[in-house]
Amino acid sequence: MSVSISSNCKVYFSPGGVSTHLCNFDTTLFPFDTQTCHFDLNPWYSYNDTIVLRNETFTLGGGEDNEVWNITSTSSAINMSRNLVIFSLKIKRRPLYYVVYMVIPLIMMAIVNIIVFWLPPHSGEKLTLSVTVLLAFYVLLLTIQGFLPVSSTSTSLLAIYIICLLGVATLATMATVFIVRIHQYEKERPIPPWVVKFMRFGRKKTPSKHQGDAGPELLSLTPNVRSSSRLHAWASPLHPRLPAHKPLPESSLSWPEVSAAVDQLAFFVFLALECILTLSICIAYGVLLHGPSSIVHKHSE
């Protein structure tokens, strides 16, 4: 502690010390967040009319660049009513580390989550891959939780996105169990009529490109036999197509063919669901980071 006295009888007292300050973070936009920390100093032996700020900004001299945070601006002000000097520090998180080690792996796992439905049920690894992706989402959620402060006032949009993908992975695992289950049904087990109608309806909505190549033998068949032949071709996208001159009756439709059709349907349903979730989270980040007015202005240009 040093005290100096000038020739005009002014005493300069320059106290020094190290103090620890706490800052409340809003982690909604993690890892693209910007935080503002306020440090209040209360000089005990000074009054409002004796406190003078030489500069409205301040610098942190002698410090090294932080690898996580980047100082964007500083400011200082005097609170006359409370006799306080308030220093404000605005910092922005460097997002590169989190994008490389969190965001990109998260997108990759979301892709793998829907690739599960391209595996044939009889491969034996379909359910294993689905459960592995489900656990990977949970591990990534715990990893992000370790980087965030414990708070109940704000929740990261990235954490909400992972929780939504965790729910999608749970539904995908349940759908995978259902598909594997119906794939292993006995041949003697009858297929419900509503399943046959549903698959015939799907076949009508997605006509095959080989419809125009049918020979005279297929055209001379009855309508019921022709519809069952088209039904069999639509229901087995993962199996070789049967020749057009060998139509099958409805009774020949098997459970593996039904499971293949459900696999294909589940792929597109979960693909659409993940695309909607990803687009929603991107829009939320864009609105909160730049504001709706800037986004509208960019689209107008």
Short mmCIF file of C-alpha atoms in Angstrom, two decimals:
data_model
loop_
_atom_site.label_atom_id
_atom_site.label_comp_id
_atom_site.label_asym_id
_atom_site.label_seq_id
_atom_site.Cartn_x
_atom_site.Cartn_y
_atom_site.Cartn_z
CA MET A 1 0.00 0.00 0.00
CA SER A 2 1.55 3.29 -1.12
CA VAL A 3 0.64 6.91 -0.33
CA SER A 4 2.17 9.89 -2.15
CA ILE A 5 1.90 13.60 -1.31
CA SER A 6 2.31 16.21 -4.03
CA SER A 7 3.58 19.77 -3.72
CA ASN A 8 0.05 21.17 -3.68
CA CYS A 9 -0.77 19.10 -0.60
CA LYS A 10 -2.81 16.51 -2.46
CA VAL A 11 -2.54 12.97 -1.14
CA TYR A 12 -2.69 10.11 -3.63
CA PHE A 13 -3.67 6.77 -2.24
CA SER A 14 -3.56 3.80 -4.62
CA PRO A 15 -4.88 0.67 -2.93
CA GLY A 16 -4.40 -2.63 -4.70
CA GLY A 17 -5.75 -6.11 -4.30
CA VAL A 18 -7.17 -9.17 -5.97
CA SER A 19 -10.91 -9.77 -5.82
CA THR A 20 -13.23 -12.43 -7.18
CA HIS A 21 -16.46 -11.43 -8.86
CA LEU A 22 -19.41 -13.56 -9.84
CA CYS A 23 -21.30 -13.01 -13.09
CA ASN A 24 -24.76 -14.32 -13.92
CA PHE A 25 -24.72 -15.97 -17.34
CA ASP A 26 -27.59 -16.38 -19.76
CA THR A 27 -26.76 -19.65 -21.54
CA THR A 28 -29.67 -19.60 -23.98
CA LEU A 29 -27.45 -19.01 -27.02
CA PHE A 30 -24.61 -21.32 -26.00
CA PRO A 31 -22.09 -21.67 -27.69
CA PHE A 32 -22.73 -18.42 -29.60
CA ASP A 33 -23.59 -16.39 -26.49
CA THR A 34 -22.42 -12.94 -25.44
CA GLN A 35 -22.35 -12.08 -21.74
CA THR A 36 -22.22 -8.74 -19.92
CA CYS A 37 -20.70 -8.69 -16.42
CA HIS A 38 -21.09 -5.75 -14.04
CA PHE A 39 -18.63 -5.06 -11.21
CA ASP A 40 -19.81 -2.66 -8.49
CA LEU A 41 -17.24 -0.81 -6.41
CA ASN A 42 -18.28 1.18 -3.34
CA PRO A 43 -15.58 3.59 -2.13
CA TRP A 44 -16.19 3.91 1.59
CA TYR A 45 -14.30 7.16 2.14
CA SER A 46 -15.57 9.08 -0.86
CA TYR A 47 -18.74 10.91 -1.80
CA ASN A 48 -20.49 11.30 -5.09
CA ASP A 49 -19.03 14.74 -5.80
CA THR A 50 -15.49 13.52 -5.21
CA ILE A 51 -15.58 10.50 -7.54
CA VAL A 52 -14.23 11.30 -10.98
CA LEU A 53 -13.94 8.91 -13.91
CA ARG A 54 -11.24 9.89 -16.34
CA ASN A 55 -12.43 7.55 -19.07
CA GLU A 56 -15.74 5.91 -19.83
CA THR A 57 -13.89 2.76 -20.88
CA PHE A 58 -11.12 0.77 -19.28
CA THR A 59 -8.55 -1.78 -20.32
CA LEU A 60 -7.32 -4.95 -18.69
CA GLY A 61 -3.58 -4.47 -18.79
CA GLY A 62 -1.10 -7.27 -18.25
CA GLY A 63 -3.57 -10.05 -19.05
CA GLU A 64 -3.24 -12.69 -21.72
CA ASP A 65 -5.87 -13.45 -24.32
CA ASN A 66 -8.42 -15.91 -23.06
CA GLU A 67 -8.94 -19.06 -25.13
CA VAL A 68 -12.65 -19.24 -24.34
CA TRP A 69 -13.79 -15.62 -24.16
CA ASN A 70 -13.12 -12.53 -26.24
CA ILE A 71 -13.57 -9.04 -24.74
CA THR A 72 -15.72 -6.99 -27.10
CA SER A 73 -16.29 -3.78 -25.12
CA THR A 74 -15.91 -2.15 -21.69
CA SER A 75 -17.66 0.73 -19.98
CA SER A 76 -17.79 2.50 -16.61
CA ALA A 77 -20.33 4.72 -14.92
CA ILE A 78 -21.17 6.28 -11.57
CA ASN A 79 -24.38 5.51 -9.71
CA MET A 80 -24.98 8.73 -7.78
CA SER A 81 -27.90 7.40 -5.74
CA ARG A 82 -26.02 4.38 -4.39
CA ASN A 83 -22.53 5.91 -4.36
CA LEU A 84 -21.19 3.16 -6.64
CA VAL A 85 -18.74 2.93 -9.48
CA ILE A 86 -19.98 0.35 -11.99
CA PHE A 87 -17.61 -1.28 -14.43
CA SER A 88 -19.19 -3.31 -17.23
CA LEU A 89 -17.37 -5.95 -19.24
CA LYS A 90 -18.90 -7.43 -22.40
CA ILE A 91 -17.44 -10.75 -23.48
CA LYS A 92 -18.23 -13.12 -26.35
CA ARG A 93 -17.60 -16.85 -26.31
CA ARG A 94 -15.28 -18.31 -28.94
CA PRO A 95 -17.52 -21.02 -30.52
CA LEU A 96 -14.97 -22.92 -32.67
CA TYR A 97 -14.12 -25.54 -30.03
CA TYR A 98 -17.79 -26.30 -29.31
CA VAL A 99 -18.74 -26.41 -32.99
CA VAL A 100 -15.97 -28.92 -33.79
CA TYR A 101 -16.43 -31.19 -30.78
CA MET A 102 -20.18 -30.85 -30.13
CA VAL A 103 -22.25 -29.44 -32.97
CA ILE A 104 -20.69 -31.41 -35.84
CA PRO A 105 -20.78 -34.79 -33.97
CA LEU A 106 -24.38 -34.02 -33.01
CA ILE A 107 -25.36 -33.58 -36.67
CA MET A 108 -23.55 -36.79 -37.59
CA MET A 109 -25.39 -38.75 -34.90
CA ALA A 110 -28.69 -37.30 -36.08
CA ILE A 111 -27.93 -38.64 -39.57
CA VAL A 112 -26.98 -42.06 -38.21
CA ASN A 113 -30.22 -42.09 -36.24
CA ILE A 114 -32.26 -42.29 -39.46
CA ILE A 115 -29.77 -44.49 -41.34
CA VAL A 116 -30.85 -47.22 -38.90
CA PHE A 117 -33.97 -47.77 -41.01
CA TRP A 118 -31.86 -48.70 -44.05
CA LEU A 119 -30.44 -51.74 -42.27
CA PRO A 120 -32.39 -54.93 -43.02
CA PRO A 121 -34.08 -56.40 -39.93
CA HIS A 122 -32.41 -59.78 -40.39
CA SER A 123 -28.88 -58.29 -40.19
CA GLY A 124 -28.87 -58.50 -36.39
CA GLU A 125 -27.29 -55.04 -35.92
CA LYS A 126 -30.34 -52.89 -36.50
CA LEU A 127 -31.47 -52.71 -32.88
CA THR A 128 -27.87 -52.49 -31.61
CA LEU A 129 -27.15 -49.41 -33.72
CA SER A 130 -30.38 -47.73 -32.64
CA VAL A 131 -29.63 -48.20 -28.92
CA THR A 132 -26.03 -47.02 -29.43
CA VAL A 133 -27.20 -43.77 -31.02
CA LEU A 134 -29.69 -43.27 -28.19
CA LEU A 135 -26.92 -43.61 -25.58
CA ALA A 136 -24.62 -41.34 -27.61
CA PHE A 137 -27.18 -38.52 -27.47
CA TYR A 138 -27.39 -38.90 -23.70
CA VAL A 139 -23.60 -38.82 -23.31
CA LEU A 140 -23.40 -35.67 -25.44
CA LEU A 141 -26.08 -34.04 -23.30
CA LEU A 142 -24.03 -34.77 -20.17
CA THR A 143 -20.94 -33.32 -21.88
CA ILE A 144 -22.69 -30.03 -22.65
CA GLN A 145 -24.03 -29.92 -19.10
CA GLY A 146 -20.43 -29.96 -17.85
CA PHE A 147 -19.63 -26.76 -19.78
CA LEU A 148 -22.64 -24.83 -18.53
CA PRO A 149 -23.20 -23.33 -15.08
CA VAL A 150 -25.92 -24.79 -12.91
CA SER A 151 -28.91 -22.53 -13.46
CA SER A 152 -32.68 -22.85 -13.54
CA THR A 153 -33.31 -19.44 -15.09
CA SER A 154 -32.09 -20.22 -18.61
CA THR A 155 -31.62 -23.31 -20.76
CA SER A 156 -29.39 -23.59 -23.79
CA LEU A 157 -31.13 -24.02 -27.13
CA LEU A 158 -28.48 -26.59 -27.99
CA ALA A 159 -29.43 -28.62 -24.92
CA ILE A 160 -33.10 -28.40 -25.89
CA TYR A 161 -32.19 -29.59 -29.39
CA ILE A 162 -30.29 -32.58 -27.98
CA ILE A 163 -33.22 -33.45 -25.71
CA CYS A 164 -35.55 -33.36 -28.73
CA LEU A 165 -33.16 -35.57 -30.70
CA LEU A 166 -32.98 -37.86 -27.67
CA GLY A 167 -36.77 -38.17 -27.82
CA VAL A 168 -36.60 -38.86 -31.56
CA ALA A 169 -33.95 -41.52 -30.95
CA THR A 170 -36.21 -43.09 -28.31
CA LEU A 171 -39.10 -43.24 -30.77
CA ALA A 172 -36.76 -44.62 -33.44
CA THR A 173 -35.64 -47.36 -31.06
CA MET A 174 -39.25 -48.27 -30.33
CA ALA A 175 -40.01 -48.31 -34.07
CA THR A 176 -36.97 -50.51 -34.66
CA VAL A 177 -38.14 -52.99 -32.02
CA PHE A 178 -41.56 -53.08 -33.69
CA ILE A 179 -40.04 -53.63 -37.15
CA VAL A 180 -37.77 -56.44 -35.96
CA ARG A 181 -40.71 -57.99 -34.13
CA ILE A 182 -43.03 -58.12 -37.15
CA HIS A 183 -40.15 -59.31 -39.32
CA GLN A 184 -39.88 -62.43 -37.15
CA TYR A 185 -43.58 -63.26 -37.16
CA GLU A 186 -44.41 -66.78 -38.25
CA LYS A 187 -45.51 -67.30 -41.84
CA GLU A 188 -48.75 -68.88 -40.72
CA ARG A 189 -49.78 -65.74 -38.84
CA PRO A 190 -52.41 -63.95 -40.92
CA ILE A 191 -51.80 -60.37 -42.01
CA PRO A 192 -54.62 -58.03 -40.92
CA PRO A 193 -56.74 -56.69 -43.78
CA TRP A 194 -56.07 -53.07 -42.81
CA VAL A 195 -52.33 -53.66 -43.32
CA VAL A 196 -52.98 -54.98 -46.81
CA LYS A 197 -55.23 -52.02 -47.60
CA PHE A 198 -52.64 -49.58 -46.25
CA MET A 199 -49.91 -51.07 -48.42
CA ARG A 200 -52.17 -51.10 -51.47
CA PHE A 201 -52.95 -47.44 -50.83
CA GLY A 202 -49.24 -46.66 -50.63
CA ARG A 203 -48.68 -48.47 -53.86
CA LYS A 204 -51.32 -46.36 -55.60
CA LYS A 205 -49.71 -43.18 -54.28
CA THR A 206 -46.25 -44.22 -55.48
CA PRO A 207 -46.68 -45.93 -58.88
CA SER A 208 -43.78 -48.00 -60.14
CA LYS A 209 -41.85 -46.96 -63.24
CA HIS A 210 -42.17 -50.52 -64.55
CA GLN A 211 -45.95 -50.40 -64.79
CA GLY A 212 -45.82 -49.68 -68.50
CA ASP A 213 -43.53 -52.66 -69.19
CA ALA A 214 -46.06 -55.33 -68.32
CA GLY A 215 -46.49 -58.11 -70.87
CA PRO A 216 -49.70 -59.50 -72.35
CA GLU A 217 -49.84 -62.18 -69.69
CA LEU A 218 -50.07 -59.58 -66.89
CA LEU A 219 -52.61 -57.47 -68.72
CA SER A 220 -54.85 -60.46 -69.25
CA LEU A 221 -55.05 -61.25 -65.53
CA THR A 222 -57.93 -60.30 -63.34
CA PRO A 223 -57.80 -56.93 -61.49
CA ASN A 224 -57.35 -58.56 -58.07
CA VAL A 225 -54.30 -60.55 -59.15
CA ARG A 226 -52.73 -57.56 -60.87
CA SER A 227 -53.16 -55.36 -57.76
CA SER A 228 -51.61 -58.03 -55.54
CA SER A 229 -48.60 -58.24 -57.88
CA ARG A 230 -48.06 -54.49 -57.69
CA LEU A 231 -48.52 -54.66 -53.91
CA HIS A 232 -45.78 -57.26 -53.60
CA ALA A 233 -43.37 -55.18 -55.70
CA TRP A 234 -43.95 -52.05 -53.57
CA ALA A 235 -43.68 -53.85 -50.24
CA SER A 236 -40.21 -55.27 -50.86
CA PRO A 237 -37.85 -52.36 -51.68
CA LEU A 238 -34.90 -54.19 -50.07
CA HIS A 239 -35.51 -57.45 -51.95
CA PRO A 240 -35.27 -58.29 -55.68
CA ARG A 241 -38.38 -57.49 -57.66
CA LEU A 242 -40.34 -60.43 -58.93
CA PRO A 243 -40.82 -60.89 -62.66
CA ALA A 244 -43.96 -59.35 -64.08
CA HIS A 245 -45.14 -62.63 -65.58
CA LYS A 246 -45.32 -64.26 -62.11
CA PRO A 247 -48.03 -62.38 -60.21
CA LEU A 248 -48.69 -63.37 -56.61
CA PRO A 249 -52.04 -63.47 -54.86
CA GLU A 250 -52.66 -61.47 -51.71
CA SER A 251 -52.21 -64.55 -49.56
CA SER A 252 -48.52 -64.71 -50.51
CA LEU A 253 -47.71 -61.36 -48.85
CA SER A 254 -45.27 -62.12 -46.01
CA TRP A 255 -44.36 -60.35 -42.78
CA PRO A 256 -40.77 -59.60 -43.92
CA GLU A 257 -42.24 -57.65 -46.81
CA VAL A 258 -44.49 -55.74 -44.41
CA SER A 259 -41.50 -54.92 -42.17
CA ALA A 260 -39.56 -53.67 -45.21
CA ALA A 261 -42.42 -51.32 -46.10
CA VAL A 262 -42.65 -50.05 -42.51
CA ASP A 263 -38.88 -49.52 -42.55
CA GLN A 264 -39.15 -47.34 -45.63
CA LEU A 265 -42.06 -45.37 -44.19
CA ALA A 266 -40.26 -44.83 -40.86
CA PHE A 267 -37.17 -43.54 -42.67
CA PHE A 268 -39.06 -40.71 -44.35
CA VAL A 269 -41.11 -39.89 -41.23
CA PHE A 270 -38.06 -39.55 -38.97
CA LEU A 271 -36.13 -37.74 -41.69
CA ALA A 272 -38.88 -35.12 -41.90
CA LEU A 273 -39.03 -34.88 -38.10
CA GLU A 274 -35.30 -34.26 -37.72
CA CYS A 275 -35.31 -31.72 -40.55
CA ILE A 276 -38.12 -29.79 -38.87
CA LEU A 277 -36.28 -29.82 -35.51
CA THR A 278 -33.00 -28.68 -37.09
CA LEU A 279 -34.67 -25.91 -39.09
CA SER A 280 -36.56 -24.71 -36.00
CA ILE A 281 -33.41 -24.52 -33.86
CA CYS A 282 -31.52 -22.65 -36.62
CA ILE A 283 -34.33 -20.11 -36.92
CA ALA A 284 -34.39 -19.66 -33.12
CA TYR A 285 -30.63 -19.00 -33.04
CA GLY A 286 -30.91 -16.57 -35.94
CA VAL A 287 -33.76 -14.61 -34.37
CA LEU A 288 -32.12 -14.36 -30.94
CA LEU A 289 -28.66 -13.53 -32.28
CA HIS A 290 -29.57 -10.96 -34.92
CA GLY A 291 -33.19 -10.12 -34.19
CA PRO A 292 -36.21 -10.64 -36.46
CA SER A 293 -35.77 -7.22 -38.10
CA SER A 294 -32.30 -8.04 -39.49
CA ILE A 295 -33.47 -11.40 -40.83
CA VAL A 296 -36.43 -9.76 -42.63
CA HIS A 297 -34.07 -7.13 -44.03
CA LYS A 298 -31.70 -9.79 -45.42
CA HIS A 299 -34.57 -11.66 -47.11
CA SER A 300 -35.88 -8.43 -48.63
CA GLU A 301 -32.50 -7.75 -50.22
#
